[in-house]
Short mmCIF file of C-alpha atoms (C1' of nucleotides) in Angstrom, two decimals:
data_model
loop_
_atom_site.label_atom_id
_atom_site.label_comp_id
_atom_site.label_asym_id
_atom_site.label_seq_id
_atom_site.Cartn_x
_atom_site.Cartn_y
_atom_site.Cartn_z
CA MET W 1 159.70 62.13 158.71
CA SER W 2 159.68 65.05 161.06
CA ALA W 3 158.50 68.47 160.40
CA PRO W 4 161.20 70.76 158.81
CA GLN W 5 163.17 72.81 161.32
CA PRO W 6 162.76 76.52 160.97
CA VAL W 7 165.78 78.44 159.54
CA SER W 8 167.07 81.90 159.80
CA ASP W 9 167.00 84.10 156.61
CA LEU W 10 170.80 83.71 156.21
CA GLU W 11 170.29 79.87 156.23
CA GLY W 12 167.42 80.04 153.95
CA VAL W 13 169.24 82.03 151.47
CA LEU W 14 172.20 79.75 151.61
CA LEU W 15 169.97 76.83 150.85
CA GLY W 16 168.35 78.84 148.00
CA ILE W 17 171.59 79.62 146.41
CA VAL W 18 172.80 76.19 146.55
CA GLY W 19 169.54 74.91 145.09
CA LYS W 20 169.36 77.66 142.35
CA PHE W 21 173.00 77.64 141.20
CA GLY W 22 173.76 73.97 141.61
CA PRO W 23 176.71 72.59 143.61
CA CYS W 24 179.05 75.21 144.58
CA THR W 25 181.69 76.06 147.22
CA ALA W 26 181.04 78.08 150.29
CA TYR W 27 183.43 80.64 148.67
CA ALA W 28 180.92 81.02 145.84
CA LEU W 29 178.16 81.62 148.35
CA ARG W 30 180.10 84.54 149.97
CA LYS W 31 180.80 85.96 146.36
CA HIS W 32 177.10 85.91 145.80
CA PHE W 33 176.39 88.59 148.48
CA GLU W 34 178.99 90.98 147.22
CA GLY W 35 177.53 93.76 145.12
CA SER W 36 174.12 93.58 146.88
CA PRO W 37 172.91 96.96 147.79
CA THR W 38 171.55 95.81 151.16
CA ARG W 39 173.96 95.56 154.08
CA PHE W 40 172.16 92.54 155.70
CA PHE W 41 174.34 89.81 154.22
CA THR W 42 177.90 90.42 154.87
CA SER W 43 179.85 87.53 153.23
CA SER W 44 182.12 87.43 156.08
CA THR W 45 183.71 84.07 156.38
CA GLY W 46 183.03 84.01 160.18
CA ALA W 47 179.18 83.93 159.33
CA ILE W 48 179.12 81.86 156.10
CA TYR W 49 181.34 78.85 157.11
CA PRO W 50 179.63 78.35 160.39
CA ALA W 51 176.25 78.58 158.93
CA VAL W 52 177.20 76.05 156.15
CA ARG W 53 178.60 73.72 158.98
CA ARG W 54 175.20 74.00 160.68
CA LEU W 55 173.34 73.24 157.66
CA GLU W 56 175.40 70.09 156.88
CA ARG W 57 175.04 69.00 160.50
CA ALA W 58 171.38 69.32 160.21
CA GLY W 59 171.42 67.26 157.07
CA LEU W 60 170.21 70.00 154.75
CA LEU W 61 173.39 70.38 152.78
CA ALA W 62 175.74 67.62 151.69
CA SER W 63 179.34 68.25 150.59
CA ARG W 64 181.64 66.24 148.48
CA ALA W 65 185.37 66.72 148.26
CA ASP W 66 186.67 68.05 145.01
CA ARG W 67 189.75 69.73 143.56
CA ARG W 68 190.65 72.39 141.35
CA GLY W 69 194.26 71.59 140.12
CA ARG W 70 195.83 70.82 143.44
CA GLN W 71 193.60 72.92 145.38
CA ARG W 72 191.16 71.15 147.63
CA ARG W 73 187.56 72.36 147.82
CA ARG W 74 184.20 71.21 148.86
CA LEU W 75 181.13 71.34 146.80
CA LEU W 76 177.81 71.85 148.50
CA GLN W 77 174.47 70.61 147.18
CA LEU W 78 170.98 70.38 148.67
CA THR W 79 169.78 67.16 150.21
CA PRO W 80 166.05 66.22 149.89
CA GLY W 81 165.65 67.42 153.39
CA GLY W 82 167.25 70.71 152.54
CA GLU W 83 164.99 71.07 149.58
CA ALA W 84 161.88 70.54 151.80
CA VAL W 85 163.19 73.09 154.47
CA LEU W 86 164.02 75.54 151.54
CA GLN W 87 160.23 75.14 150.43
CA ALA W 88 159.07 75.71 153.99
CA TRP W 89 161.19 78.80 154.51
CA LEU W 90 159.91 80.37 151.29
CA GLY W 91 156.39 79.64 152.00
CA PRO W 92 153.40 79.74 151.86
CA PRO W 93 152.72 79.97 154.66
CA VAL W 94 155.19 83.06 154.89
CA ASP W 95 156.68 83.58 158.25
CA GLU W 96 154.83 86.32 160.07
CA GLY W 97 158.10 87.95 161.15
CA ALA W 98 159.01 88.53 157.41
CA PHE W 99 156.08 91.23 157.10
CA GLY W 100 157.30 93.95 159.42
CA THR W 101 158.22 97.26 157.78
CA PRO W 102 161.86 97.10 156.79
CA TYR W 103 164.25 98.75 159.18
CA ASP W 104 165.65 101.94 157.75
CA PRO W 105 168.41 103.80 159.71
CA LEU W 106 167.51 107.06 158.09
CA ARG W 107 164.00 106.86 159.14
CA THR W 108 165.18 106.17 162.56
CA ARG W 109 167.41 109.31 162.54
CA MET W 110 164.50 111.47 161.24
CA TYR W 111 162.50 110.59 164.41
CA PHE W 112 164.90 112.89 166.25
CA VAL W 113 165.34 115.62 163.59
CA GLY W 114 163.91 118.02 166.05
CA ALA W 115 166.93 117.66 168.15
CA LEU W 116 169.10 119.18 165.47
CA PRO W 117 169.52 122.94 165.26
CA ALA W 118 167.87 124.63 162.10
CA ARG W 119 171.12 125.04 160.33
CA ARG W 120 172.35 121.44 160.92
CA ARG W 121 168.86 120.24 160.06
CA GLN W 122 169.03 121.58 156.53
CA ALA W 123 172.43 119.97 156.12
CA PHE W 124 171.18 116.68 157.43
CA LEU W 125 168.41 116.65 154.89
CA ASP W 126 170.74 117.51 152.12
CA ALA W 127 173.21 114.75 153.19
CA LEU W 128 170.10 112.27 152.88
CA ARG W 129 169.34 113.54 149.51
CA ARG W 130 172.78 113.08 148.14
CA GLY W 131 173.22 109.71 149.80
CA LEU W 132 169.90 108.45 148.42
CA GLU W 133 170.89 109.67 144.97
CA ARG W 134 174.12 107.88 145.25
CA GLN W 135 172.27 104.72 146.48
CA LEU W 136 169.79 105.00 143.58
CA ALA W 137 172.66 105.04 140.96
CA GLN W 138 174.06 101.87 142.65
CA VAL W 139 170.78 100.13 142.74
CA GLU W 140 170.13 100.90 139.00
CA ALA W 141 173.44 99.34 138.23
CA TYR W 142 172.51 96.41 140.45
CA VAL W 143 169.29 95.72 138.73
CA ALA W 144 171.05 96.09 135.41
CA SER W 145 173.49 93.39 136.30
CA PHE W 146 170.84 90.76 136.11
CA ASP W 147 170.14 88.93 132.93
CA PRO W 148 166.34 88.67 132.59
CA GLU W 149 166.72 85.55 130.56
CA SER W 150 169.00 83.56 132.87
CA ASN W 151 167.78 84.87 136.25
CA PRO W 152 164.47 86.57 135.95
CA ALA W 153 163.50 86.13 139.71
CA GLY W 154 166.80 87.88 140.61
CA ARG W 155 165.85 90.78 138.56
CA LEU W 156 162.37 91.04 140.05
CA ALA W 157 163.95 90.89 143.60
CA ALA W 158 166.50 93.57 142.64
CA ARG W 159 163.51 95.77 141.31
CA GLY W 160 162.27 95.66 144.89
CA CYS W 161 165.30 97.49 145.87
CA LEU W 162 164.59 100.06 143.27
CA HIS W 163 160.95 100.61 144.51
CA ALA W 164 162.35 100.81 148.12
CA THR W 165 164.87 103.49 147.07
CA TRP W 166 162.29 105.45 145.13
CA ALA W 167 159.97 105.40 148.23
CA GLN W 168 163.00 106.74 150.39
CA LEU W 169 163.31 109.56 147.86
CA ARG W 170 159.53 110.33 147.86
CA TRP W 171 159.37 110.29 151.58
CA LEU W 172 162.33 112.67 151.79
CA ASP W 173 160.58 115.07 149.36
CA GLU W 174 157.63 115.03 151.61
CA VAL W 175 159.81 115.83 154.63
CA ALA W 176 161.52 118.54 152.87
CA ARG W 177 158.14 120.16 151.95
CA GLU W 178 156.80 119.90 155.66
CA LEU W 179 159.85 121.12 157.54
CA MET X 1 187.84 116.63 174.99
CA SER X 2 188.02 113.53 172.79
CA ALA X 3 185.96 112.83 169.82
CA PRO X 4 182.51 111.37 170.46
CA GLN X 5 182.58 107.61 170.30
CA PRO X 6 180.53 106.03 167.50
CA VAL X 7 177.40 104.33 168.90
CA SER X 8 175.05 101.65 167.40
CA ASP X 9 171.49 102.61 166.24
CA LEU X 10 169.95 101.16 169.31
CA GLU X 11 172.27 103.19 171.55
CA GLY X 12 171.64 106.26 169.33
CA VAL X 13 167.84 105.83 169.64
CA LEU X 14 168.03 105.45 173.39
CA LEU X 15 170.02 108.69 173.65
CA GLY X 16 167.52 110.32 171.29
CA ILE X 17 164.49 109.32 173.24
CA VAL X 18 165.86 110.33 176.66
CA GLY X 19 166.76 113.62 175.03
CA LYS X 20 163.48 114.04 173.42
CA PHE X 21 161.13 112.91 176.12
CA GLY X 22 163.03 114.18 179.25
CA PRO X 23 164.23 112.27 182.10
CA CYS X 24 162.60 108.85 182.08
CA THR X 25 163.05 105.19 183.20
CA ALA X 26 164.45 102.40 181.32
CA TYR X 27 161.09 100.86 181.31
CA ALA X 28 159.66 103.83 179.44
CA LEU X 29 162.33 103.41 176.84
CA ARG X 30 161.07 99.79 176.28
CA LYS X 31 157.54 100.89 176.02
CA HIS X 32 158.59 103.43 173.37
CA PHE X 33 159.44 100.63 170.95
CA GLU X 34 156.10 98.74 171.27
CA GLY X 35 153.73 99.45 168.51
CA SER X 36 156.46 100.29 166.10
CA PRO X 37 155.62 98.35 162.87
CA THR X 38 159.45 97.54 162.34
CA ARG X 39 160.97 94.51 164.20
CA PHE X 40 164.26 96.01 164.53
CA PHE X 41 163.69 97.45 167.97
CA THR X 42 162.47 94.63 170.38
CA SER X 43 162.02 96.13 173.72
CA SER X 44 163.48 93.20 175.33
CA THR X 45 164.78 93.71 178.77
CA GLY X 46 167.80 91.65 177.87
CA ALA X 47 168.75 94.25 175.12
CA ILE X 48 167.64 97.54 176.86
CA TYR X 49 168.95 97.21 180.37
CA PRO X 50 172.43 96.27 179.09
CA ALA X 51 172.53 98.99 176.56
CA VAL X 52 171.61 101.51 179.23
CA ARG X 53 174.33 100.27 181.51
CA ARG X 54 176.80 100.77 178.58
CA LEU X 55 175.70 104.15 178.09
CA GLU X 56 176.03 105.14 181.48
CA ARG X 57 179.49 103.62 181.85
CA ALA X 58 180.40 105.62 178.88
CA GLY X 59 179.17 108.80 180.64
CA LEU X 60 176.48 109.50 177.93
CA LEU X 61 173.51 108.84 180.27
CA ALA X 62 173.28 109.79 183.96
CA SER X 63 170.85 108.35 186.33
CA ARG X 64 169.38 109.55 189.56
CA ALA X 65 167.36 107.41 192.00
CA ASP X 66 163.66 108.25 192.30
CA ARG X 67 160.68 106.67 193.80
CA ARG X 68 157.05 106.27 192.75
CA GLY X 69 155.38 105.52 196.09
CA ARG X 70 157.69 102.85 197.70
CA GLN X 71 158.79 101.74 194.36
CA ARG X 72 162.40 102.44 193.47
CA ARG X 73 163.25 103.61 189.87
CA ARG X 74 166.04 105.20 187.99
CA LEU X 75 165.47 108.27 185.94
CA LEU X 76 167.87 108.62 183.11
CA GLN X 77 168.96 111.95 181.49
CA LEU X 78 171.39 112.91 178.64
CA THR X 79 174.75 114.32 179.75
CA PRO X 80 176.59 116.89 177.77
CA GLY X 81 178.68 114.11 176.36
CA GLY X 82 175.57 112.15 175.51
CA GLU X 83 174.09 115.26 173.79
CA ALA X 84 177.27 115.50 171.67
CA VAL X 85 177.27 111.90 170.75
CA LEU X 86 173.48 112.02 169.78
CA GLN X 87 174.30 114.89 167.50
CA ALA X 88 177.20 112.96 165.94
CA TRP X 89 175.03 109.83 165.48
CA LEU X 90 172.36 111.76 163.75
CA GLY X 91 174.71 113.69 161.50
CA PRO X 92 175.73 115.30 159.33
CA PRO X 93 177.78 113.60 158.35
CA VAL X 94 175.38 110.71 158.30
CA ASP X 95 177.15 107.25 158.70
CA GLU X 96 177.69 105.58 155.21
CA GLY X 97 176.22 102.29 156.64
CA ALA X 98 172.94 104.14 157.08
CA PHE X 99 172.39 104.23 153.28
CA GLY X 100 172.25 100.62 152.08
CA THR X 101 168.75 99.41 150.72
CA PRO X 102 166.83 98.40 153.78
CA TYR X 103 166.61 94.62 154.25
CA ASP X 104 163.42 93.16 153.34
CA PRO X 105 162.74 89.44 153.99
CA LEU X 106 160.06 89.39 151.30
CA ARG X 107 162.51 90.47 148.57
CA THR X 108 164.89 87.91 149.75
CA ARG X 109 162.34 85.23 149.30
CA MET X 110 161.32 86.58 145.90
CA TYR X 111 164.80 85.92 144.76
CA PHE X 112 164.07 82.25 144.92
CA VAL X 113 160.45 82.29 143.67
CA GLY X 114 161.63 80.17 140.69
CA ALA X 115 162.24 77.24 143.15
CA LEU X 116 158.36 77.11 143.87
CA PRO X 117 156.17 74.99 141.74
CA ALA X 118 153.68 77.09 139.62
CA ARG X 119 150.73 76.28 142.05
CA ARG X 120 152.59 77.19 145.27
CA ARG X 121 154.04 80.30 143.56
CA GLN X 122 150.54 81.87 142.98
CA ALA X 123 149.67 81.07 146.64
CA PHE X 124 153.06 82.61 147.68
CA LEU X 125 152.17 85.89 145.85
CA ASP X 126 148.60 85.87 147.30
CA ALA X 127 150.08 85.48 150.80
CA LEU X 128 152.45 88.34 150.16
CA ARG X 129 149.60 90.50 149.16
CA ARG X 130 147.41 89.69 152.09
CA GLY X 131 150.38 90.19 154.50
CA LEU X 132 151.18 93.45 153.12
CA GLU X 133 147.62 94.68 153.12
CA ARG X 134 147.44 93.67 156.85
CA GLN X 135 150.69 95.49 157.38
CA LEU X 136 149.33 98.59 155.50
CA ALA X 137 146.65 98.82 157.91
CA GLN X 138 148.82 98.65 160.91
CA VAL X 139 151.16 101.23 159.54
CA GLU X 140 148.17 103.55 158.93
CA ALA X 141 147.16 103.20 162.60
CA TYR X 142 150.69 103.89 163.67
CA VAL X 143 150.89 106.95 161.63
CA ALA X 144 147.67 108.21 163.10
CA SER X 145 148.77 107.43 166.52
CA PHE X 146 151.16 110.52 166.31
CA ASP X 147 149.99 114.01 167.28
CA PRO X 148 151.37 116.27 164.65
CA GLU X 149 151.51 119.08 167.12
CA SER X 150 153.32 117.39 169.99
CA ASN X 151 155.59 115.11 167.94
CA PRO X 152 155.84 116.37 164.20
CA ALA X 153 159.06 114.49 163.53
CA GLY X 154 157.74 111.21 164.88
CA ARG X 155 154.81 111.50 162.44
CA LEU X 156 157.30 112.18 159.51
CA ALA X 157 159.25 109.31 160.37
CA ALA X 158 156.09 107.07 160.54
CA ARG X 159 155.16 108.38 157.20
CA GLY X 160 158.31 106.82 155.94
CA CYS X 161 157.00 103.46 157.05
CA LEU X 162 153.91 104.23 154.97
CA HIS X 163 155.90 105.05 151.84
CA ALA X 164 157.93 101.82 152.36
CA THR X 165 154.83 99.75 152.53
CA TRP X 166 153.47 101.30 149.47
CA ALA X 167 156.53 100.69 147.68
CA GLN X 168 156.28 96.92 148.50
CA LEU X 169 152.77 96.84 147.33
CA ARG X 170 153.88 98.64 144.03
CA TRP X 171 156.58 96.09 143.64
CA LEU X 172 154.38 93.09 144.24
CA ASP X 173 151.98 94.47 141.45
CA GLU X 174 154.97 94.65 139.12
CA VAL X 175 156.05 91.07 140.05
CA ALA X 176 152.50 89.67 139.66
CA ARG X 177 152.41 91.35 136.21
CA GLU X 178 155.59 89.80 134.99
CA LEU X 179 155.14 86.25 136.48
"C1'" DC N 1 142.22 90.09 196.05
"C1'" DC N 2 143.17 89.37 191.23
"C1'" DG N 3 145.44 90.81 187.36
"C1'" DC N 4 147.50 94.35 184.73
"C1'" DT N 5 151.00 97.76 184.34
"C1'" DC N 6 155.30 99.79 186.42
"C1'" DA N 7 159.89 98.76 187.35
"C1'" DT N 8 164.62 96.31 187.39
"C1'" DG N 9 167.38 93.20 186.49
"C1'" DT N 10 170.39 88.46 185.39
"C1'" DA N 11 171.84 84.02 182.99
"C1'" DA N 12 172.72 80.74 179.43
"C1'" DC N 13 172.62 80.44 174.84
"C1'" DT N 14 173.17 81.80 170.00
"C1'" DG N 15 174.99 83.94 166.21
"C1'" DG N 16 177.54 87.66 163.86
"C1'" DT N 17 182.03 90.70 163.62
"C1'" DT N 18 186.75 91.47 163.21
"C1'" DA N 19 190.94 89.62 162.71
"C1'" DC N 20 194.08 86.31 162.02
"C1'" DA N 21 196.04 82.30 159.48
"C1'" DT N 22 197.19 79.49 155.46
"C1'" DG N 23 197.94 78.22 150.75
"C1'" DA N 24 196.89 77.33 145.55
"C1'" DT N 25 195.65 79.52 141.01
"C1'" DT N 26 195.20 82.96 137.78
"C1'" DT N 27 196.29 87.22 135.40
"C1'" DA N 28 198.81 91.45 134.26
"C1'" DT C 1 207.02 87.78 139.81
"C1'" DA C 2 203.71 90.31 142.07
"C1'" DA C 3 198.94 91.06 142.85
"C1'" DA C 4 194.42 89.67 142.67
"C1'" DT C 5 191.38 85.88 143.23
"C1'" DC C 6 189.91 81.32 144.82
"C1'" DA C 7 189.54 78.59 148.83
"C1'" DT C 8 189.05 77.15 153.77
"C1'" DG C 9 188.76 77.87 158.11
"C1'" DT C 10 189.47 79.45 163.53
"C1'" DA C 11 189.26 82.41 167.85
"C1'" DA C 12 188.17 86.27 170.86
"C1'" DC C 13 184.77 89.37 171.42
"C1'" DC C 14 180.21 91.45 171.47
"C1'" DA C 15 175.37 92.15 171.40
"C1'" DG C 16 170.69 90.33 171.16
"C1'" DT C 17 167.24 86.57 172.44
"C1'" DT C 18 164.57 83.96 175.47
"C1'" DA C 19 163.57 82.79 179.74
"C1'" DC C 20 163.67 83.34 184.48
"C1'" DA C 21 163.11 86.25 188.80
"C1'" DT C 22 161.21 89.60 191.86
"C1'" DG C 23 158.20 93.13 193.70
"C1'" DA C 24 155.30 97.46 194.14
"C1'" DG C 25 151.21 100.42 192.55
"C1'" DC C 26 146.52 100.62 190.83
"C1'" DG C 27 141.78 99.62 189.11
"C1'" DG C 28 137.85 96.83 189.21
#
DNA sequence: CCGCTCATGTAACTGGTTACATGATTTA
DNA sequence: TAAATCATGTAACCAGTTACATGAGCGG
């Protein structure tokens, strides 16, 4: 038995969803990403289907043919190898690369706020404020969409989005105070 | 005069750095990314040099040959078109795509924490705690590396990393309490 | 003179994006 | 019966990663 191959976050998540929500179709995997307040997971077919194919080739997912009426479909499930790789991906040990400060495009732009003329600068900060408040409402709805009974871990993860958004707003307060 | 082309965040940042720190080499651009606590910008030559080439082709950066002793080098500077595109990238209006909750690999893993057996689960949370505390120290050093006099916006942006890391730690507290 | 930093690139590979293509099932 | 949803994929394109390749300048 060889050491489990390292997988990307997308692949880890796919394994995780199949493991958590039982045998399901690739389509169901895609749907899972919709409604997420992060843009990282896109649910585009051009990303999901090739990734599923890779995982099958690697022996981490198994598929069996199924139908829904006359409609053919493929139900995916975790293999023992897939379960092992999932456990390794989750950690511990947690991959070092998972610890960097999450990338925030707003922070990146703020780095160059000095390039904006004073008038535009204020409008920029106002736009951030409005955008983040919209984002906050979305995240709150997202958190509320989790049933704590049936998916407690999902809710905890979603609360992470909330903390992250609060942090952005606090940061923006600080910036507005100092500029 | 046509509307400024939309640029990626990498391209926007390259324009921003050239604009902010005067004519500089592509090598200096790379160096700029080192020490950043985010993993988004990699400073790999395979990313920077082609990006610089694209920006030159698009007429947003201009280069002039220079030497340092006998060593040839190319000094990059913003063109008027580049300045316009930089302003458009910064916003307002700020690109909608910049507002999603920043992607956090730790949060993604937490979503599947239920797949971990109880013993491993505690070790997982401990590993997150240790990793985030290490990260916090790194971010604090990063913030301190900015001179508020010469680069106030840089410091404000770096403070964003600090807020983000604090948020991760608060979130982890909450998770540990609830599990 | 050795090793580090400055400096510029290329090439093969990988994976994601966008758009296209098809067809069954369910619901208003 | 029309529109939305379920369901599966492919193809061209684009950008980033890793590794390779080269060479000058500088400090000890």
